[in-house]
Coordinates of C-alpha atoms in Angstrom, one line a residue:
M1 CA -4.4 14.1 -24.2
S2 CA -2.7 14.1 -20.8
S3 CA -3.6 17.7 -20.0
S4 CA -6.2 20.3 -20.7
N5 CA -5.6 23.4 -22.9
G6 CA -8.4 25.3 -21.2
T7 CA -8.8 27.4 -18.1
T8 CA -10.5 26.3 -14.9
V9 CA -11.1 28.7 -12.0
I10 CA -11.9 27.2 -8.6
R11 CA -13.3 29.9 -6.3
H12 CA -14.0 30.1 -2.5
A13 CA -11.8 27.1 -1.9
P14 CA -10.2 26.1 1.4
L15 CA -6.8 24.7 0.6
V16 CA -5.2 21.8 2.4
G17 CA -2.0 22.9 4.0
Y18 CA -2.9 26.6 3.9
P19 CA -4.4 28.6 6.8
D20 CA -7.8 27.1 7.4
D21 CA -9.5 30.5 8.1
K22 CA -8.8 31.7 4.5
L23 CA -10.4 31.0 1.2
Y24 CA -8.6 31.1 -2.2
T25 CA -9.2 31.3 -5.9
V26 CA -7.1 28.8 -7.8
R27 CA -6.6 29.3 -11.5
V28 CA -5.6 26.4 -13.8
V29 CA -4.4 27.2 -17.3
D30 CA -3.2 24.7 -19.9
G31 CA -2.8 21.9 -17.3
V32 CA -0.8 24.0 -14.8
V33 CA -1.7 25.8 -11.5
E34 CA -1.1 29.3 -12.8
S35 CA -2.1 31.2 -9.7
I36 CA -3.4 30.8 -6.1
D37 CA -4.9 34.0 -4.7
E38 CA -6.2 34.7 -1.2
E39 CA -9.7 36.0 -1.4
S40 CA -10.9 39.0 0.6
E41 CA -14.0 41.0 0.8
G42 CA -14.3 43.3 -2.3
K43 CA -11.3 41.6 -4.0
H44 CA -12.0 40.1 -7.4
I45 CA -9.7 37.7 -9.3
N46 CA -9.5 38.7 -13.0
G47 CA -7.1 38.2 -15.8
Y48 CA -9.0 35.4 -17.6
D49 CA -11.7 35.1 -20.2
K50 CA -14.8 34.2 -18.2
A51 CA -16.7 33.2 -21.2
A52 CA -14.1 30.6 -22.1
A53 CA -13.2 29.4 -18.5
E54 CA -14.9 26.8 -16.4
E55 CA -15.8 28.3 -13.0
I56 CA -16.3 26.1 -10.0
D57 CA -17.4 27.5 -6.6
L58 CA -16.6 25.3 -3.6
G59 CA -18.5 27.7 -1.4
G60 CA -15.9 27.3 1.4
K61 CA -17.2 23.8 2.1
E62 CA -14.9 21.5 0.1
W63 CA -11.1 21.3 0.3
L64 CA -8.7 21.5 -2.6
S65 CA -5.6 19.4 -2.3
P66 CA -2.8 17.7 -4.4
S67 CA -4.0 14.5 -5.9
M68 CA -2.7 11.1 -4.7
I69 CA -0.1 8.7 -5.9
D70 CA 0.4 4.9 -5.4
W71 CA 4.1 4.0 -5.5
H72 CA 3.7 0.3 -5.9
V73 CA 1.0 -1.3 -8.1
H74 CA 0.7 -4.4 -10.2
V75 CA -2.0 -3.1 -12.5
K76 CA -2.8 -6.2 -14.5
L77 CA -2.9 -8.4 -11.4
Q78 CA -5.2 -5.8 -9.8
A79 CA -7.5 -5.9 -12.7
L80 CA -7.6 -9.7 -12.7
H81 CA -8.3 -9.6 -8.9
S82 CA -12.0 -9.0 -9.4
N83 CA -12.4 -12.1 -11.5
R84 CA -10.7 -14.4 -9.1
I85 CA -11.9 -16.0 -5.8
D86 CA -10.9 -14.0 -2.8
L87 CA -9.9 -16.5 -0.1
Q88 CA -8.7 -13.9 2.4
K89 CA -11.4 -14.7 5.0
C90 CA -10.9 -18.4 5.1
Q91 CA -9.8 -19.6 8.5
S92 CA -8.6 -23.0 7.5
A93 CA -7.6 -25.2 4.6
S94 CA -10.9 -27.0 4.9
E95 CA -12.8 -23.8 4.5
V96 CA -10.7 -23.0 1.4
L97 CA -11.7 -26.3 -0.2
E98 CA -15.4 -25.6 0.6
V99 CA -15.3 -22.1 -0.9
V100 CA -13.5 -23.3 -4.0
K101 CA -15.9 -26.2 -4.4
L102 CA -18.8 -23.7 -4.5
A103 CA -17.0 -21.4 -6.9
L104 CA -16.6 -24.2 -9.4
N105 CA -20.4 -24.1 -9.9
D106 CA -20.7 -20.3 -9.7
P107 CA -21.7 -18.6 -13.0
R108 CA -19.3 -15.7 -12.1
Y109 CA -16.4 -18.1 -12.7
D110 CA -17.7 -19.8 -15.8
S111 CA -15.0 -21.9 -17.4
K112 CA -16.1 -20.7 -20.8
Q113 CA -14.7 -17.2 -19.8
E114 CA -11.7 -18.5 -18.0
K115 CA -10.3 -22.0 -18.3
N116 CA -8.4 -21.8 -15.1
L117 CA -10.0 -21.1 -11.7
V118 CA -7.7 -18.9 -9.7
G119 CA -8.0 -18.2 -5.9
I120 CA -6.1 -15.4 -4.2
N121 CA -5.1 -14.0 -0.8
M122 CA -4.9 -17.2 1.2
R123 CA -3.6 -16.3 4.7
N124 CA -2.4 -19.3 6.6
S125 CA -1.0 -17.8 9.8
N126 CA -3.7 -19.3 12.0
W127 CA -4.8 -22.3 10.0
P128 CA -5.1 -25.4 12.2
D129 CA -5.0 -27.8 9.2
E130 CA -2.5 -26.3 6.8
N131 CA -1.2 -29.7 5.7
F132 CA -4.8 -30.5 4.5
L133 CA -4.4 -28.3 1.4
T134 CA -2.8 -30.8 -0.9
K135 CA -2.7 -31.5 -4.6
E136 CA -4.7 -34.7 -4.0
K137 CA -7.5 -32.8 -2.2
L138 CA -7.6 -30.2 -5.0
N139 CA -7.8 -33.0 -7.5
E140 CA -10.8 -34.5 -5.7
I141 CA -12.9 -31.3 -5.8
S142 CA -11.7 -30.3 -9.3
P143 CA -10.8 -33.2 -11.5
N144 CA -11.7 -31.4 -14.7
R145 CA -10.6 -27.8 -14.3
P146 CA -7.1 -26.4 -13.4
L147 CA -6.9 -24.8 -10.0
F148 CA -4.3 -22.2 -8.9
L149 CA -4.7 -21.1 -5.3
L150 CA -2.4 -18.2 -4.4
F151 CA -1.2 -17.3 -0.9
N152 CA -1.3 -13.6 0.0
G153 CA 1.7 -11.8 -1.6
Y154 CA 1.7 -14.0 -4.7
H155 CA 5.0 -15.6 -3.7
S156 CA 3.6 -19.1 -3.4
M157 CA 0.6 -21.2 -4.5
R158 CA -1.1 -24.6 -4.4
C159 CA -2.1 -26.3 -7.7
N160 CA -4.0 -29.4 -8.7
S161 CA -2.7 -31.8 -11.4
L162 CA -4.4 -30.0 -14.3
A163 CA -2.8 -26.7 -13.3
L164 CA 0.7 -28.3 -12.9
K165 CA 0.5 -29.7 -16.4
Q166 CA 0.5 -26.1 -17.7
T167 CA 3.8 -25.4 -15.9
K168 CA 7.3 -26.5 -16.5
F169 CA 6.7 -29.3 -14.1
G170 CA 4.0 -30.8 -16.4
E171 CA 6.0 -33.8 -17.6
N172 CA 6.7 -34.8 -14.0
E173 CA 3.4 -33.7 -12.6
K174 CA 2.8 -37.0 -10.7
E175 CA 6.0 -36.6 -8.7
H176 CA 5.3 -32.9 -7.8
D177 CA 3.4 -32.0 -4.7
G178 CA 1.7 -29.0 -6.3
F179 CA 3.3 -26.3 -4.1
L180 CA 5.0 -23.6 -6.1
V181 CA 7.1 -21.0 -4.4
E182 CA 9.0 -17.8 -5.5
Q183 CA 10.3 -18.0 -9.1
D184 CA 8.3 -21.1 -9.8
A185 CA 5.2 -19.3 -8.7
F186 CA 6.1 -16.1 -10.6
D187 CA 6.6 -18.2 -13.8
T188 CA 2.9 -19.2 -13.7
F189 CA 1.6 -15.6 -13.9
P190 CA 1.4 -15.4 -17.7
I191 CA -0.7 -18.6 -17.8
L192 CA -3.1 -17.9 -15.0
T193 CA -5.6 -16.1 -17.1
T194 CA -6.8 -17.0 -20.6
A195 CA -8.7 -13.7 -21.2
N196 CA -7.5 -11.8 -24.2
D197 CA -5.8 -8.3 -24.3
Q198 CA -9.1 -6.5 -25.2
V199 CA -10.9 -8.0 -22.1
I200 CA -8.0 -7.3 -19.8
D201 CA -7.4 -3.8 -21.1
N202 CA -11.1 -3.0 -20.3
W203 CA -10.7 -4.3 -16.8
I204 CA -7.6 -2.2 -16.4
L205 CA -9.5 0.9 -17.7
Q206 CA -12.1 0.3 -15.0
E207 CA -9.3 0.2 -12.4
G208 CA -8.1 3.5 -13.6
K209 CA -11.6 5.0 -13.3
K210 CA -11.9 3.6 -9.8
A211 CA -8.6 5.0 -8.8
A212 CA -9.8 8.5 -10.0
T213 CA -12.7 8.3 -7.6
M214 CA -10.2 8.0 -4.7
G215 CA -8.2 11.0 -5.9
V216 CA -5.4 9.0 -7.5
T217 CA -3.8 10.4 -10.6
E218 CA -0.5 8.6 -10.7
I219 CA 1.0 5.1 -10.1
V220 CA 4.2 3.2 -10.4
D221 CA 3.3 0.0 -12.3
L222 CA 5.6 -2.9 -11.4
E223 CA 3.8 -5.6 -13.4
M224 CA 6.1 -8.5 -14.5
E225 CA 5.7 -8.2 -18.2
H226 CA 6.9 -6.1 -21.2
N227 CA 4.8 -3.1 -20.3
I228 CA 5.9 -0.4 -22.7
V229 CA 4.0 -1.8 -25.6
Q230 CA 1.1 -2.7 -23.3
W231 CA 0.6 0.8 -22.1
Q232 CA 1.0 2.3 -25.6
R233 CA -1.9 0.1 -26.7
R234 CA -4.0 1.0 -23.7
Y235 CA -3.4 4.7 -24.1
K236 CA -4.2 4.5 -27.8
N237 CA -7.5 2.8 -26.9
G238 CA -8.5 5.6 -24.5
N239 CA -6.9 4.7 -21.1
N240 CA -5.9 8.1 -20.0
Y241 CA -7.0 8.2 -16.3
L242 CA -3.6 7.8 -14.7
R243 CA 0.0 8.9 -15.1
V244 CA 1.9 5.6 -15.2
H245 CA 5.6 5.0 -14.4
V246 CA 6.1 1.8 -16.3
G247 CA 8.5 -0.4 -14.3
M248 CA 11.1 -2.7 -15.9
Y249 CA 12.6 -6.0 -14.9
T250 CA 16.0 -7.3 -16.2
E251 CA 14.5 -9.0 -19.2
H252 CA 12.5 -5.9 -20.1
L253 CA 15.3 -3.2 -20.0
K254 CA 16.1 -3.8 -23.6
D255 CA 12.6 -2.6 -24.5
A256 CA 13.6 0.9 -23.2
I257 CA 17.3 0.8 -24.2
E258 CA 16.5 0.0 -27.8
L259 CA 14.2 3.1 -27.9
G260 CA 17.0 5.2 -26.3
L261 CA 14.9 5.6 -23.2
T262 CA 15.6 5.5 -19.4
S263 CA 13.7 6.2 -16.2
G264 CA 11.6 9.4 -16.4
D265 CA 11.6 9.6 -20.2
D266 CA 8.2 9.8 -22.0
I267 CA 7.0 6.6 -23.6
P268 CA 6.4 7.4 -27.3
N269 CA 2.8 8.0 -28.5
T270 CA 1.4 8.5 -25.0
D271 CA 1.5 12.3 -24.9
G272 CA 3.7 12.4 -21.8
L273 CA 1.2 10.5 -19.7
M274 CA 3.2 7.3 -19.6
K275 CA 6.9 7.3 -18.6
V276 CA 9.6 4.8 -18.3
G277 CA 9.7 3.8 -14.6
P278 CA 12.4 2.2 -12.4
Y279 CA 14.4 -1.0 -12.9
K280 CA 13.0 -3.5 -10.4
I281 CA 15.2 -6.2 -8.9
V282 CA 13.6 -8.7 -6.5
T283 CA 16.3 -9.9 -4.0
D284 CA 14.3 -12.1 -1.6
G285 CA 10.9 -13.6 -1.0
S286 CA 8.1 -12.8 1.3
L287 CA 7.1 -13.1 4.9
G288 CA 4.0 -15.3 4.4
S289 CA 5.9 -17.9 2.3
Q290 CA 8.8 -17.8 4.9
T291 CA 11.2 -16.8 2.1
A292 CA 12.0 -13.3 3.2
F293 CA 15.8 -13.4 3.8
C294 CA 16.7 -12.9 7.4
H295 CA 19.7 -12.9 9.8
D296 CA 17.8 -15.4 12.0
H297 CA 16.2 -18.7 11.0
Y298 CA 12.4 -19.3 10.8
P299 CA 10.8 -21.0 13.8
G300 CA 10.9 -24.8 13.6
N301 CA 13.5 -24.9 10.8
K302 CA 17.1 -24.0 11.7
S303 CA 18.2 -24.2 8.1
N304 CA 15.6 -21.8 6.7
F305 CA 16.7 -18.2 6.7
G306 CA 14.6 -17.4 3.6
I307 CA 15.8 -17.0 0.0
Y308 CA 18.2 -14.4 -1.4
Y309 CA 18.2 -14.6 -5.1
Y310 CA 21.6 -13.2 -6.0
E311 CA 25.2 -13.8 -5.0
P312 CA 26.8 -10.4 -4.3
K313 CA 28.7 -10.5 -7.6
K314 CA 25.5 -11.1 -9.6
L315 CA 23.5 -8.4 -7.8
S316 CA 26.5 -6.1 -8.4
E317 CA 26.4 -6.9 -12.1
L318 CA 22.7 -6.1 -12.3
I319 CA 23.2 -2.8 -10.5
E320 CA 26.0 -1.8 -12.8
Y321 CA 23.9 -2.7 -15.8
G322 CA 21.1 -0.3 -14.5
L323 CA 23.6 2.4 -13.7
K324 CA 25.2 2.1 -17.2
Y325 CA 21.8 3.1 -18.8
N326 CA 20.9 5.6 -16.1
F327 CA 17.9 3.8 -14.7
K328 CA 16.4 4.4 -11.3
F329 CA 16.1 1.3 -9.2
A330 CA 13.3 -0.3 -7.3
I331 CA 14.9 -3.0 -5.1
H332 CA 12.6 -5.5 -3.5
A333 CA 14.0 -6.3 0.0
I334 CA 11.8 -7.6 2.8
G335 CA 13.9 -9.5 5.3
D336 CA 16.5 -7.7 7.5
K337 CA 19.4 -9.6 5.8
A338 CA 18.0 -8.9 2.3
N339 CA 17.9 -5.2 3.1
H340 CA 21.4 -5.4 4.6
L341 CA 23.0 -7.2 1.7
S342 CA 21.1 -5.0 -0.9
L343 CA 22.2 -1.8 0.8
K344 CA 25.8 -3.0 1.1
T345 CA 26.0 -4.1 -2.6
I346 CA 24.5 -0.8 -3.8
S347 CA 27.0 1.1 -1.6
E348 CA 29.9 -0.7 -3.4
A349 CA 28.7 0.2 -6.9
S350 CA 30.7 2.4 -9.2
S351 CA 28.3 5.3 -8.5
K352 CA 25.3 6.2 -6.3
P353 CA 21.9 5.2 -7.6
R354 CA 19.9 7.9 -9.3
K355 CA 17.9 10.1 -7.1
G356 CA 14.4 8.7 -6.7
S357 CA 15.5 5.1 -6.5
T358 CA 13.7 3.0 -3.9
I359 CA 14.0 0.0 -1.6
E360 CA 10.6 -1.6 -2.0
H361 CA 8.9 -2.9 1.2
A362 CA 11.9 -2.6 3.6
Q363 CA 9.7 -4.6 6.0
M364 CA 12.3 -5.6 8.5
L365 CA 15.4 -3.5 9.2
N366 CA 18.2 -3.6 11.7
L367 CA 17.5 -0.4 13.7
Q368 CA 20.9 -0.4 15.5
T369 CA 24.5 -0.9 14.5
I370 CA 25.3 -4.6 14.3
S371 CA 28.5 -6.6 13.9
I372 CA 28.8 -8.6 10.7
I373 CA 31.6 -10.9 9.6
D374 CA 32.9 -9.6 6.2
E375 CA 32.7 -12.5 3.8
K376 CA 35.8 -11.3 1.9
T377 CA 38.2 -10.6 4.7
G378 CA 36.7 -12.7 7.6
K379 CA 37.0 -9.6 9.8
V380 CA 34.2 -8.3 12.0
K381 CA 32.8 -5.0 10.8
E382 CA 30.2 -2.6 12.2
H383 CA 27.2 -1.8 10.0
N384 CA 24.3 0.5 10.5
D385 CA 21.7 -0.2 7.8
L386 CA 19.7 3.0 8.5
E387 CA 22.7 5.2 8.1
L388 CA 23.7 3.5 4.9
F389 CA 20.1 3.8 3.6
K390 CA 20.3 7.5 4.2
Q391 CA 23.8 7.9 2.7
L392 CA 22.7 6.3 -0.5
D393 CA 19.8 8.8 -0.8
L394 CA 17.3 6.0 -1.3
I395 CA 13.6 6.2 -0.7
A396 CA 11.8 3.7 1.4
S397 CA 8.7 2.7 -0.6
I398 CA 6.4 1.2 2.0
Q399 CA 2.9 -0.4 1.9
P400 CA 1.3 0.3 5.3
C401 CA -1.7 -2.0 4.8
H402 CA 0.7 -5.0 4.7
L403 CA 1.3 -4.3 8.4
V404 CA -2.4 -5.1 9.1
D405 CA -2.3 -8.2 6.9
D406 CA 0.9 -9.5 8.3
R407 CA 0.9 -8.8 12.0
D408 CA -0.1 -12.4 12.9
L409 CA 2.5 -13.7 10.5
C410 CA 5.1 -11.4 12.2
H411 CA 4.3 -13.0 15.5
K412 CA 4.4 -16.5 14.0
F413 CA 7.5 -16.3 11.8
W414 CA 9.5 -13.3 13.3
P415 CA 9.0 -13.9 17.0
G416 CA 11.1 -11.6 19.2
R417 CA 11.9 -9.5 16.1
E418 CA 8.6 -7.8 15.7
H419 CA 10.0 -4.5 16.8
K420 CA 12.1 -4.4 13.6
A421 CA 9.1 -5.0 11.4
Y422 CA 7.5 -2.1 9.5
P423 CA 9.7 0.4 11.2
F424 CA 8.1 3.5 9.6
K425 CA 8.9 6.0 12.3
S426 CA 12.5 4.8 12.7
I427 CA 13.0 5.1 8.9
V428 CA 11.7 8.7 9.0
K429 CA 13.7 9.6 12.1
A430 CA 16.8 8.4 10.4
G431 CA 16.3 11.0 7.6
I432 CA 15.1 8.6 5.0
P433 CA 12.3 9.8 2.7
I434 CA 9.3 7.6 2.4
K435 CA 6.6 7.0 -0.2
L436 CA 3.3 5.1 0.3
G437 CA 1.8 2.5 -1.9
S438 CA -0.4 -0.6 -1.8
D439 CA 1.3 -3.4 -3.8
A440 CA -2.2 -3.9 -5.3
P441 CA -3.7 -6.4 -5.5
V442 CA -1.8 -7.7 -2.4
S443 CA -3.6 -4.8 -0.7
P444 CA -6.3 -2.8 -2.4
M445 CA -5.3 0.5 -4.0
N446 CA -6.7 2.9 -1.5
P447 CA -4.5 5.8 -0.3
W448 CA -7.0 6.7 2.5
E449 CA -6.8 3.3 4.1
A450 CA -3.0 3.4 3.8
L451 CA -3.0 6.8 5.6
A452 CA -5.3 5.5 8.3
V453 CA -3.0 2.5 9.0
S454 CA 0.1 4.8 8.9
V455 CA -1.2 6.9 11.8
T456 CA -2.6 4.0 13.9
R457 CA -0.7 0.9 12.9
A458 CA -3.9 -1.0 13.1
G459 CA -6.9 -2.0 11.0
E460 CA -10.3 -0.5 11.1
N461 CA -12.0 -0.9 14.5
D462 CA -8.8 -2.2 15.9
E463 CA -7.1 1.2 16.5
H464 CA -6.8 0.5 20.3
N465 CA -4.4 -2.3 19.5
P466 CA -1.5 -0.8 17.5
F467 CA 1.3 -3.0 16.2
I468 CA 4.4 -1.5 17.8
K469 CA 2.9 1.9 18.8
D470 CA 6.3 3.7 18.8
E471 CA 6.4 3.3 15.0
I472 CA 3.2 5.3 14.3
L473 CA 3.7 8.0 11.6
D474 CA 2.8 11.6 12.0
L475 CA -0.1 12.4 9.7
E476 CA 1.6 15.2 7.8
V477 CA 4.6 13.0 7.1
A478 CA 2.3 10.2 5.8
W479 CA 0.3 12.7 3.8
K480 CA 3.3 14.1 2.0
A481 CA 4.4 10.6 1.2
S482 CA 1.0 10.0 -0.5
T483 CA 0.5 13.2 -2.6
S484 CA 1.5 13.3 -6.3
N485 CA 3.7 16.4 -5.8
G486 CA 5.2 15.1 -2.5
K487 CA 4.0 18.1 -0.6
S488 CA 1.2 18.9 1.8
R489 CA -0.3 21.5 -0.5
L490 CA -0.8 22.8 -4.0
E491 CA 1.9 25.2 -5.3
V492 CA 1.9 27.7 -8.2
G493 CA 3.7 26.5 -11.3
E494 CA 3.1 22.8 -10.7
R495 CA 1.0 20.6 -13.0
A496 CA -2.7 20.7 -12.1
D497 CA -3.0 17.2 -10.6
L498 CA -5.5 17.9 -7.7
C499 CA -8.6 16.7 -6.0
I500 CA -11.6 18.1 -4.3
L501 CA -12.2 16.6 -0.8
Q502 CA -15.2 16.8 1.6
S503 CA -12.9 17.8 4.5
D504 CA -9.4 18.6 5.4
P505 CA -7.4 15.4 5.6
L506 CA -4.8 16.9 7.9
K507 CA -7.5 17.4 10.5
Q508 CA -8.8 13.8 10.5
N509 CA -8.4 10.7 12.6
A510 CA -8.3 7.2 11.2
A511 CA -12.0 7.0 10.9
G512 CA -12.2 10.4 9.1
L513 CA -9.5 9.3 6.6
R514 CA -11.2 6.1 5.9
A515 CA -14.5 7.9 5.3
M516 CA -13.0 10.6 3.1
Q517 CA -15.1 11.5 0.1
V518 CA -13.5 12.6 -3.1
N519 CA -15.8 14.9 -5.1
G520 CA -13.5 15.6 -8.0
T521 CA -10.1 14.5 -9.4
M522 CA -8.1 16.5 -12.0
L523 CA -5.1 15.3 -14.0
G524 CA -3.2 17.9 -15.8
G525 CA -6.1 20.3 -15.9
R526 CA -8.6 17.6 -17.1
W527 CA -11.3 16.1 -14.9
T528 CA -10.9 12.3 -14.6
Y529 CA -13.7 12.2 -12.0
R530 CA -16.3 14.6 -10.8
N531 CA -19.2 14.3 -8.5
F532 CA -20.6 17.8 -9.0

């Protein structure tokens, strides 16, 4: 079940977001925070059956807070992550080849378990020999096993011949260079792993348990597959560690529509733990693959402005389709022109999107009013993307850790435009609400790392070197964007999704956030993790 039918009383608890010189008793009944009472000498909190209730005494030393949410996860990919070769630290194509060569003989990657050998997280911003990573080189080191080597972001990959033969290019494999980008790369996802559902479901269950140890109780799952039936099966088999908003892509909407469901509705047979999530539309590519759609061309290639997947008419049709069935949207837009065109098309729809709809990533935005030639009239019009973003009542769903991963790529591929990249503070100052996520496995699901990056715009031990210092977020703003209730503190009457922390997160610097210890996580009144 998604919630507890019992009573839990947590005493002598400092509460995050409340006066820090007070202690409180929090009473949870049937999965809901029924009362929060300030304690004082001689005052006793009664009104419950002590014999039937679980009592927990924090002794004034641990902090009670809302639990955490991750607004952008690819759960299956994240689960597969641990069974793939992490190539993130490779500093050259030559090093990638050496690491993969060793992995081919590593028992952890036994071909009897997985026919394909998959590498992930290649970051080529500083490679001196990028052109060295070819299909022919991959064939040399792995003539008998398919190789799929993915660049960070999962928007592009390199393959050997055996891997290509599994794709739609198999018949013409000899003529193909083995580099797959955007949709061609996405189309390979279903064939990357040969593990069966039972194995993968167990990996996903372990990811849910791991998330609970970090205080996470809720995710938005934007996996690219028919996810309703997948999550029904996982829940039936005991996966009840997270609330899941199950995202839809265009080809999946019928799954919900045929059941008479839309965003926010409970998925049948999951006891309210799984809900239909947003309708995701991917409008452009990514920075690392130089396919994020921008107003300016990429360095060294005056014809490459990135990729925008839809003509305005087609994107408009998709938006109207989602509106017809009352779905919330999750619109992927990374480049500044992709954001501009997406916002403009949404603004011209028959109605505003449902509240709670998001622009996913919003990595580069025009921060000032710009002049754009209207394609229909040929006239110059003034546009302010931040104002339009706010007027549409959209949420910016951002992934702070991408900033650390991509800062070198920003300098390489968006030179002179870095000030428009990851404009967190500017988004907030414009009155646009934000939500934090990871895009796991592109970045690990770790809300504490995301918070640390938000308030420093730098990675661990690099805090003295922030990327565009003026865009640093205030801690309380970032905290509210990370909690499951969207607030800084617990409130009476809300569902009992909470966690016990070793210290007050609102009093921490980046190091303190990264070191945060979670001692307990409760979902709907039920402990999903406890270290006491």
